[in-house]
Rosetta silent file (secondary structure, phi, psi, omega in degrees, C-alpha in Angstrom):
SEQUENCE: XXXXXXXXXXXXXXXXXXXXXXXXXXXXXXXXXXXXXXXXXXXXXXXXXXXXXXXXXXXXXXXXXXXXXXXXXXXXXXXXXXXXXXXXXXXXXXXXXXXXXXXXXXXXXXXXXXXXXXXXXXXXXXXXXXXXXXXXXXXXXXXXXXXXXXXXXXXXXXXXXXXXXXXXXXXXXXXXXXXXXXXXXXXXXXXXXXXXXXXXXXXXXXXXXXXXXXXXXXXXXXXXXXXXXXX
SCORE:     score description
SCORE:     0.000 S_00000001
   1 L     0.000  142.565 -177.062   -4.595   -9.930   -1.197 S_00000001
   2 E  -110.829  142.504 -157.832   -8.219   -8.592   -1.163 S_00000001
   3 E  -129.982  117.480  156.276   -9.179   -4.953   -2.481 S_00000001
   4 E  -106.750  137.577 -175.227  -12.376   -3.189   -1.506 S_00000001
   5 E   -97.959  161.555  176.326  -12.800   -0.125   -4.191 S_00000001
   6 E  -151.862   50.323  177.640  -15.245    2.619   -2.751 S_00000001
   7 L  -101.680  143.391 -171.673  -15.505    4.564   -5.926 S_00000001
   8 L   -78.311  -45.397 -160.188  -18.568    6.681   -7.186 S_00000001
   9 L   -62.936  105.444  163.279  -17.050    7.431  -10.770 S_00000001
  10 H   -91.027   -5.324  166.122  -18.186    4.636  -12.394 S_00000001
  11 H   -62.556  -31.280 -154.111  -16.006    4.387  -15.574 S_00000001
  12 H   -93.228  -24.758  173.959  -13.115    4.931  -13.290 S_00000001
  13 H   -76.286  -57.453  174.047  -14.058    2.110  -10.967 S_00000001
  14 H   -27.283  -73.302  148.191  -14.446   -0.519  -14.018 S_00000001
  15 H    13.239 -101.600 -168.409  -11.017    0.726  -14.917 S_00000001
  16 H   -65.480  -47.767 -175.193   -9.022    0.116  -11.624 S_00000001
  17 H   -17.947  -67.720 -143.242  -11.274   -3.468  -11.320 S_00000001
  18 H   -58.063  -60.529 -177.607   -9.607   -4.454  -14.643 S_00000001
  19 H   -44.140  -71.357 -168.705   -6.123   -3.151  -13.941 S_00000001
  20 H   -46.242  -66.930  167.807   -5.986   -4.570  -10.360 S_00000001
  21 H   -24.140  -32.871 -178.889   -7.181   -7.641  -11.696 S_00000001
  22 H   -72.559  -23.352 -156.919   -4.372   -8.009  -14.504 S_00000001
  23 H  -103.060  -22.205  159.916   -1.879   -7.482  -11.679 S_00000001
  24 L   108.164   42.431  149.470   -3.290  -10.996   -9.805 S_00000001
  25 L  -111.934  161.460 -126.594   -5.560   -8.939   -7.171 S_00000001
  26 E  -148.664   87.155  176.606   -8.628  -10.074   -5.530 S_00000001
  27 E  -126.929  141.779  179.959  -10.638   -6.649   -6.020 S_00000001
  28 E  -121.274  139.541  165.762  -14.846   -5.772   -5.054 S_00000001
  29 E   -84.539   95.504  171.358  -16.255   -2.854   -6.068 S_00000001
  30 E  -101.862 -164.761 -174.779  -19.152   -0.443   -4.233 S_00000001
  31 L  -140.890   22.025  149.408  -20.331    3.026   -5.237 S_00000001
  32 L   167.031  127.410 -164.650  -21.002    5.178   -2.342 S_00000001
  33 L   -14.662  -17.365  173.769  -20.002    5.241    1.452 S_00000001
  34 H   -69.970  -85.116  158.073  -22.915    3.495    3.069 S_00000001
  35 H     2.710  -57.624 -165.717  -21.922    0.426    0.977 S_00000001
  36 H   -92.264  -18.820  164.654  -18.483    0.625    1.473 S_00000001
  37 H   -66.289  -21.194 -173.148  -18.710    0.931    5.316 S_00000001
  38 H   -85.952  -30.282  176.296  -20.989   -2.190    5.312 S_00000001
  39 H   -83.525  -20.011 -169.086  -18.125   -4.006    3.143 S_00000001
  40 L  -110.364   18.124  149.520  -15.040   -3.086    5.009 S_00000001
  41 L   -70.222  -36.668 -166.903  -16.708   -4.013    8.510 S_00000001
  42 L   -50.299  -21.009 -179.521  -16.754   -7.566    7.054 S_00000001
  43 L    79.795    3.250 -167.941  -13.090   -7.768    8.195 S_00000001
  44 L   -96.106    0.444 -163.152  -12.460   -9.666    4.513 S_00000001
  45 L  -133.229  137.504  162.367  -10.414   -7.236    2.795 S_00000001
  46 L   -55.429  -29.570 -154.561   -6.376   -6.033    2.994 S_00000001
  47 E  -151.957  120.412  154.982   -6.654   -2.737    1.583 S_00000001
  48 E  -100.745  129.724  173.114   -9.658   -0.089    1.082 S_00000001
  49 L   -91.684  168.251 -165.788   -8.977    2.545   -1.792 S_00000001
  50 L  -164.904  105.861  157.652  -11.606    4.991   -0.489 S_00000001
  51 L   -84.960  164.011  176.383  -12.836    8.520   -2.342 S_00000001
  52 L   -72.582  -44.384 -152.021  -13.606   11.394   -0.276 S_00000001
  53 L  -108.481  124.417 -174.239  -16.661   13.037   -2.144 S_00000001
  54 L  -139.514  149.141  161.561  -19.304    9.411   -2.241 S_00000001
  55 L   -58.614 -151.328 -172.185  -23.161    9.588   -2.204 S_00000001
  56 L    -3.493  -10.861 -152.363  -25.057    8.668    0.736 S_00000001
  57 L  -154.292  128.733  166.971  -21.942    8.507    2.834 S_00000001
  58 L  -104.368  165.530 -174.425  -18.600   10.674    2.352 S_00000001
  59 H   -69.211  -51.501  158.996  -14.807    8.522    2.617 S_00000001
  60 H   -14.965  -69.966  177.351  -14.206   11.104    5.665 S_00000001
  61 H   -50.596  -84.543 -158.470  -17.092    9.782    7.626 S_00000001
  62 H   -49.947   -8.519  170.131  -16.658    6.268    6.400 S_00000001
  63 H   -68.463  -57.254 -164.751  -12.782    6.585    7.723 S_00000001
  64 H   -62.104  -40.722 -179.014  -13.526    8.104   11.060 S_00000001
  65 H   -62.617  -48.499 -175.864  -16.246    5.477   11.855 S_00000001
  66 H   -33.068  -77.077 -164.428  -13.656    2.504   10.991 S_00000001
  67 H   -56.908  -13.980 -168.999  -11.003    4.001   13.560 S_00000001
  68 H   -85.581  -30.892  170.970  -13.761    5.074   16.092 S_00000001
  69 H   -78.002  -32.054  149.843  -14.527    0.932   15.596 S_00000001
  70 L   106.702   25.324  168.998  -11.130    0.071   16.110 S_00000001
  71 L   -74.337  161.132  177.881  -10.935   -1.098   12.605 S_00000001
  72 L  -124.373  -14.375 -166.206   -7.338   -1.290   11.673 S_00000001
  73 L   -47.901  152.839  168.356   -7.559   -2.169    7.796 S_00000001
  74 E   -82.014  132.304  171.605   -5.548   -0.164    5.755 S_00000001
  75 E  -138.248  131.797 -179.800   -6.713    2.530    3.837 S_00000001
  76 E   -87.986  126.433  161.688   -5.861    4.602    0.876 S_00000001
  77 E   -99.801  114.544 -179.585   -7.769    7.833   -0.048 S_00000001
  78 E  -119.147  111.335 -157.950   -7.846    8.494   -3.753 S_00000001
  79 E  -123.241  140.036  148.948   -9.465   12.086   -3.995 S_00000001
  80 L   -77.298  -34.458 -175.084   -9.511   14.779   -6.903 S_00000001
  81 L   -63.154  126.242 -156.743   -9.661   17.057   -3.655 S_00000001
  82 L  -110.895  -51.090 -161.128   -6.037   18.428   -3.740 S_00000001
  83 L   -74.319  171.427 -160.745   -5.154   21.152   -1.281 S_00000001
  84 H   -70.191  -28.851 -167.363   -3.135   20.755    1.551 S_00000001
  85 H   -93.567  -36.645 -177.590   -5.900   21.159    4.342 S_00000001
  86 H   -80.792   -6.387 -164.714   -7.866   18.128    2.382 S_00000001
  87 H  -122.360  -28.392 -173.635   -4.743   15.578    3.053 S_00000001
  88 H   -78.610  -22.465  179.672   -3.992   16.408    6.374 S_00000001
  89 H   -70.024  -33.423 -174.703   -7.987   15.764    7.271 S_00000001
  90 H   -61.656  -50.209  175.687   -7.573   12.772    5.337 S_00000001
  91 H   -69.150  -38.839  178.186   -4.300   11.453    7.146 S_00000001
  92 H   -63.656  -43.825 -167.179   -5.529   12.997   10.969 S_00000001
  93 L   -83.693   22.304  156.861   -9.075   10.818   10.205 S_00000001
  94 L    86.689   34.676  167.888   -6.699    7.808   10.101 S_00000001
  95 L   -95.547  160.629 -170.624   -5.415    7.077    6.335 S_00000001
  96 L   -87.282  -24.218 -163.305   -2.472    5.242    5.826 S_00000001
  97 E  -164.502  161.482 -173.484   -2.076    7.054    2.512 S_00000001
  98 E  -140.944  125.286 -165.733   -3.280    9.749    0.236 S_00000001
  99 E  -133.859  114.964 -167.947   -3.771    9.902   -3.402 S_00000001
 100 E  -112.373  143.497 -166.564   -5.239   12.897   -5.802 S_00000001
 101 L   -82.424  170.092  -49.261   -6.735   12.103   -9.179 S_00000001
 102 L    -7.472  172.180  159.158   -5.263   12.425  -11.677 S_00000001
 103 L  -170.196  168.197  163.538   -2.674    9.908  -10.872 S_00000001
 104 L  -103.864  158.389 -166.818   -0.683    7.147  -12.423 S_00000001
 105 H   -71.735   -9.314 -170.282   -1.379    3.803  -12.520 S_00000001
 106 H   -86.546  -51.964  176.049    2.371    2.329  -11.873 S_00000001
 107 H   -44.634  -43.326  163.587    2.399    4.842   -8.806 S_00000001
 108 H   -34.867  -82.852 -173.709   -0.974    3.449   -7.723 S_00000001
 109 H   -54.394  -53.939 -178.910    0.163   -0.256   -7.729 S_00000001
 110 H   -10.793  -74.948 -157.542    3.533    0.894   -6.074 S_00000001
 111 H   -59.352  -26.105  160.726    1.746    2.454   -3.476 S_00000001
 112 H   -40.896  -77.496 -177.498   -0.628   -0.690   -3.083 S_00000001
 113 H   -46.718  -54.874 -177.860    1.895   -3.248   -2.777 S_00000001
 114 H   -44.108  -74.081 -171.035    3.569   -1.077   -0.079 S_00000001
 115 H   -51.262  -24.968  169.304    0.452   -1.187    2.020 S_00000001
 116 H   -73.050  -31.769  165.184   -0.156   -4.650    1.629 S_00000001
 117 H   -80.480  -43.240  166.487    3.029   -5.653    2.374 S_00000001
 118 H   -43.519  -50.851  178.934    2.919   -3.640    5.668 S_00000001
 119 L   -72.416    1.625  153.952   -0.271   -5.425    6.145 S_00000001
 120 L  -116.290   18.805  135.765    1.417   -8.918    6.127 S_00000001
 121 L   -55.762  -33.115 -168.097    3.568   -8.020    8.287 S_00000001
 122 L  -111.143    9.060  179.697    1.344   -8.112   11.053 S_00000001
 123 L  -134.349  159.741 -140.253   -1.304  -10.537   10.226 S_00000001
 124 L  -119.556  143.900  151.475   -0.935  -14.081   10.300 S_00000001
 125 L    -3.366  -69.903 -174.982   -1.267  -16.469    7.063 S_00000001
 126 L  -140.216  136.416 -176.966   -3.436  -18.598    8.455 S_00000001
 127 L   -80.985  106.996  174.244   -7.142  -18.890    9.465 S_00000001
 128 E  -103.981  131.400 -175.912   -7.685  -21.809   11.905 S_00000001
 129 E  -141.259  110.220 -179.461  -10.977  -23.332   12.961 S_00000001
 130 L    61.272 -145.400 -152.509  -10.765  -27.026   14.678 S_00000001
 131 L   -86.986   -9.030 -150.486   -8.753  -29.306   12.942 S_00000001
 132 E  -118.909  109.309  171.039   -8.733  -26.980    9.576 S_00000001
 133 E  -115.929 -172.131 -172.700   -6.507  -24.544    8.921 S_00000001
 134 L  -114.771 -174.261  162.784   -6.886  -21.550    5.556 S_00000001
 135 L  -141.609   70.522 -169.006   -3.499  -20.583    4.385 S_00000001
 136 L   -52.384   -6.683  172.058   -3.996  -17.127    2.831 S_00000001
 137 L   -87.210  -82.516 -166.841   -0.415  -16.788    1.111 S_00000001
 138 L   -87.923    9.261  162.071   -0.877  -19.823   -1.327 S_00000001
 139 L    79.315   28.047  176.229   -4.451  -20.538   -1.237 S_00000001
 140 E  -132.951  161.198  164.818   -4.459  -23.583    0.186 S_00000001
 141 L   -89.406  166.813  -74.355   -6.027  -25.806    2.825 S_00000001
 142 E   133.861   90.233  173.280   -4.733  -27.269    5.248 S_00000001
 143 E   -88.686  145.942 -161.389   -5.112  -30.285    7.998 S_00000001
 144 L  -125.254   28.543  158.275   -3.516  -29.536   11.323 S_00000001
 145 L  -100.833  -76.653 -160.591   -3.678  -33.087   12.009 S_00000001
 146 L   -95.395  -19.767 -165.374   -1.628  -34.673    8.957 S_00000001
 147 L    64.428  -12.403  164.094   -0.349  -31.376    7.548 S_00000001
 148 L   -48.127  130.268 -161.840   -1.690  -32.285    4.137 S_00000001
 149 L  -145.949  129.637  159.750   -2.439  -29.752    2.124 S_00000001
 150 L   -85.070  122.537 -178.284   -4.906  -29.071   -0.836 S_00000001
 151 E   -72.938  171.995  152.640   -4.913  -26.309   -3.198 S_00000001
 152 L  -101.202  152.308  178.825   -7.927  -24.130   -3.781 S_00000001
 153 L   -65.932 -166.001 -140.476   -9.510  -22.368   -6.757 S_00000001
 154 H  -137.577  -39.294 -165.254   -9.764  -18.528   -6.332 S_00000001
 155 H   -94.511  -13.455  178.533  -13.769  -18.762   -5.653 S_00000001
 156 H   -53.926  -54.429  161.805  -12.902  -21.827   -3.244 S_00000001
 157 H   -66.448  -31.556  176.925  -10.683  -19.757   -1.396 S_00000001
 158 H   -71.367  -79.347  175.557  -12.795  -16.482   -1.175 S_00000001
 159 H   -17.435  -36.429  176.928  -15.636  -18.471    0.359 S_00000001
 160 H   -97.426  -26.921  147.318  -13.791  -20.376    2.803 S_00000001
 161 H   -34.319  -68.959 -178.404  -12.040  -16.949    3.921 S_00000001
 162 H   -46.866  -54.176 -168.603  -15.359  -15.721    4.432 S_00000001
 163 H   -50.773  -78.354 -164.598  -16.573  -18.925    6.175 S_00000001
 164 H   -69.276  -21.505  153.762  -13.249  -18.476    8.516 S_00000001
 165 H   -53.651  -28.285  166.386  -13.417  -15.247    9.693 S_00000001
 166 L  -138.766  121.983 -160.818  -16.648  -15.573   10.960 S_00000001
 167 L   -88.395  168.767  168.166  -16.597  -19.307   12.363 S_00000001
 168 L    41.950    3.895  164.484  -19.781  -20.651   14.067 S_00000001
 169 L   -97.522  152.033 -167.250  -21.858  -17.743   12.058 S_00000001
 170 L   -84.370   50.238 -179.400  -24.291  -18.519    9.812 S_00000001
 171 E   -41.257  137.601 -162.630  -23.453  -16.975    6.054 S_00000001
 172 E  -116.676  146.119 -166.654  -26.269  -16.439    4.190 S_00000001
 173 L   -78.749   17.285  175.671  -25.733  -17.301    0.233 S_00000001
 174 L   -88.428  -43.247  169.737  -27.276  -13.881   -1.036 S_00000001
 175 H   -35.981  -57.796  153.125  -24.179  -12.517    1.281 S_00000001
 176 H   -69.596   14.905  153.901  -21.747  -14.887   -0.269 S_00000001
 177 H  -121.797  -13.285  172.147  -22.399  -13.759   -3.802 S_00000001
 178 H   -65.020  -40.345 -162.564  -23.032  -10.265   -2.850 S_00000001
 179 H   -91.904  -35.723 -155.068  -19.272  -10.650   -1.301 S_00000001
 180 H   -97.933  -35.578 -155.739  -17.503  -13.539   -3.868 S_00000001
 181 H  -109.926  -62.794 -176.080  -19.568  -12.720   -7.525 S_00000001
 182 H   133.520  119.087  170.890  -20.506   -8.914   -6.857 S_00000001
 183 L   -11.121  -22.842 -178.124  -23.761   -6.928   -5.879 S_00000001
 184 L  -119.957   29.852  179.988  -24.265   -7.001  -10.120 S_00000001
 185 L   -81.717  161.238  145.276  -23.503  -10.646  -10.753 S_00000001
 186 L   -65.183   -7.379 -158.282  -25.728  -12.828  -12.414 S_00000001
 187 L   -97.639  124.628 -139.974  -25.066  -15.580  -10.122 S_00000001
 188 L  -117.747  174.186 -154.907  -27.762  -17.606   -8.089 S_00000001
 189 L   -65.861  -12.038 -149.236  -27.662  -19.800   -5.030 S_00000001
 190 H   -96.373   -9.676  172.550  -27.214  -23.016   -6.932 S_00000001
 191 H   -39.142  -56.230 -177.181  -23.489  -21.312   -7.966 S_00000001
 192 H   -57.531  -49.224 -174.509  -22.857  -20.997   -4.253 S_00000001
 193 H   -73.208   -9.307 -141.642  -23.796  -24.762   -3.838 S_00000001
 194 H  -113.518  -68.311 -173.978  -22.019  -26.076   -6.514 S_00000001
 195 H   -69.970  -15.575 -178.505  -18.569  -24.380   -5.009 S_00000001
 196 H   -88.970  -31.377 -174.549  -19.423  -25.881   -1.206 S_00000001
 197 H   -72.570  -27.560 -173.839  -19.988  -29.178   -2.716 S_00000001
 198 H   -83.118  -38.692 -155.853  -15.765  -28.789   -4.194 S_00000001
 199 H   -60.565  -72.392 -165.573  -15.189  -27.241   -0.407 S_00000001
 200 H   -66.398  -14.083  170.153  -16.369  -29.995    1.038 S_00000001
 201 H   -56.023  -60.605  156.315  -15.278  -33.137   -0.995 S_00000001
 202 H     4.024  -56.198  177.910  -11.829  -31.224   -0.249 S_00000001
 203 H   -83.647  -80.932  178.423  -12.513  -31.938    3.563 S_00000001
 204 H    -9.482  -64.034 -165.772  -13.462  -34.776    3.011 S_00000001
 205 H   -57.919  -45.863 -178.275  -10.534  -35.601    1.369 S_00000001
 206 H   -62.250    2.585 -157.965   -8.346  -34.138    4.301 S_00000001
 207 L    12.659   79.307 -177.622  -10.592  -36.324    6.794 S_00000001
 208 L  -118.992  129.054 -174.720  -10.809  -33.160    9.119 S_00000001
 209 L   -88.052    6.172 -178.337  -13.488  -32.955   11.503 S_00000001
 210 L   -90.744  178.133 -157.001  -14.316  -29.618   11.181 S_00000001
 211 E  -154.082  129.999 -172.437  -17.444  -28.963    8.700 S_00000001
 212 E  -102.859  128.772 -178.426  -19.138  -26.605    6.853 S_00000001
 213 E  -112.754  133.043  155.889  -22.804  -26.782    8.082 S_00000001
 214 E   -40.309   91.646  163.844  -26.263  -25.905    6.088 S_00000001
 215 L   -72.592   69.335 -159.596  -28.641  -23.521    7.320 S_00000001
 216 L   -38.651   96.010  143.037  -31.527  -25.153    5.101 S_00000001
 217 L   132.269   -5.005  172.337  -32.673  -22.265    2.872 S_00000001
 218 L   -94.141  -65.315  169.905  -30.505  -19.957    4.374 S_00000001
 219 E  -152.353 -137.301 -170.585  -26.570  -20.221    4.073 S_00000001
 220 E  -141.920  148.952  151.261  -23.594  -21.950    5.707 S_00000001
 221 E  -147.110  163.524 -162.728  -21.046  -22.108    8.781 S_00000001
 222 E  -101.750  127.005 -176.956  -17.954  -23.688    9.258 S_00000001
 223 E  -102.127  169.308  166.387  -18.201  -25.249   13.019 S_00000001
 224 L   -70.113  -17.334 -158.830  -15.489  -27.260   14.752 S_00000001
 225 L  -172.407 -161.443  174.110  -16.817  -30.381   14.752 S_00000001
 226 L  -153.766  134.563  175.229  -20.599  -31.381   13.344 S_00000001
 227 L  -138.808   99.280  176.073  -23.036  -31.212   16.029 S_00000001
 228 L    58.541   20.489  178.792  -26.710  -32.421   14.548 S_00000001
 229 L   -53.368  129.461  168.306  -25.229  -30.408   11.339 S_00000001
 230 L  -114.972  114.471 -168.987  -27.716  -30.894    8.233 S_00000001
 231 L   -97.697    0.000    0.000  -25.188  -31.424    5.341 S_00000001
């Protein structure tokens, strides 16, 4: 499961990173509501934890716009704002859940795993494109031809998630490190190249005709088939 954090507090964000991390989540961090509306449009993430009071943007706004898009992701608002009149705006502007700081962290994860598990109820496993399918419970790939199935590494898989959600689009690598490493990584395009080069030996290996194709200097998309594709 994938985690987008939308916290301003930046000690507090580091924090929950670490924790979530410990507990075998897949968590990205931004810092203030513009940000975090531009990350949970991506469609890539299970769960948004979302404050209320954010710079440039407040977790209100950034709620209301989701549901006015007809986003469905789930999301948890974790607020110091307390009173009874702040959680009912928060639940009427379409949160799944409500949370006021303080708080603890075993209650936190609780409430996580609940939402997450609601959210695999209804959303399927696996990401199919051509002959290729993703398998988002174990993290593996997947020939729909042979059934043969390879695992993937953890940055193997976040890429080719990205890749399959938006098929036949072009990902651009400052996006995929922006999305996979983090807006503050150190990590430069030849990272990105490095990990496409495992993806595809992978395919290869599966002899699957779909393909991840090179936008020469820009990024990558995974097509159905390779049509004049420069690999």
């Amino acid at each position: 499961m994938r985690i987008l954090l939308v916290e301003d507090e930046e000690r507090l964000s580091q924090a929950l990173v670490e924790i979530f991390k410990e507990n075998k989540f897949v968590i990205d961090a931004v810092y203030n509501g513009t940000d975090g509306l531009d990350a949970a449009r991506t469609g890539i993430y299970d769960l948004v934890i979302l404050d209320i009071m954010l710079p440039k943007m407040d977790g209100i706004t950034v709620l209301r716009t989701l549901r006015d898009e007809k986003n469905a992701v789930p999301v948890l608002l974790l607020t110091a704002k307390e009173e009874i009149s702040d959680k009912v705006e928060g639940l009427d502007s379409g949160a799944d859940d409500y949370m006021t700081k303080p708080f603890s962290t075993e209650e936190l994860l609780a409430r996580v795993r609940a939402l997450t598990r609601r959210r695999g109820e209804v959303r399927d496993d696996n990401l199919t494109v051509g002959d290729l399918s993703l398998n988002r419970k174990n993290c593996e790939l997947v020939s729909k031809e042979t059934g043969q199935v390879l695992k993937l590494s953890l940055k193997e898989y976040q890429i080719l998630e990205l890749l399959f959600r938006h098929p036949h689009e072009v990902i651009t690598k400052e996006d995929i490190i922006d999305r996979i490493w983090g807006d503050k990584s150190t990590a430069e395009y030849n990272n990105v190249e490095v990990y496409i080069s495992f993806i595809r030996k992978k395919m290869e290996f599966l002899k699957v005709k779909t393909v991840i194709r090179t936008a020469r200097g820009i990024g990558y998309s995974l097509e159905e088939k390779e049509t004049g594709a420069v690999l």
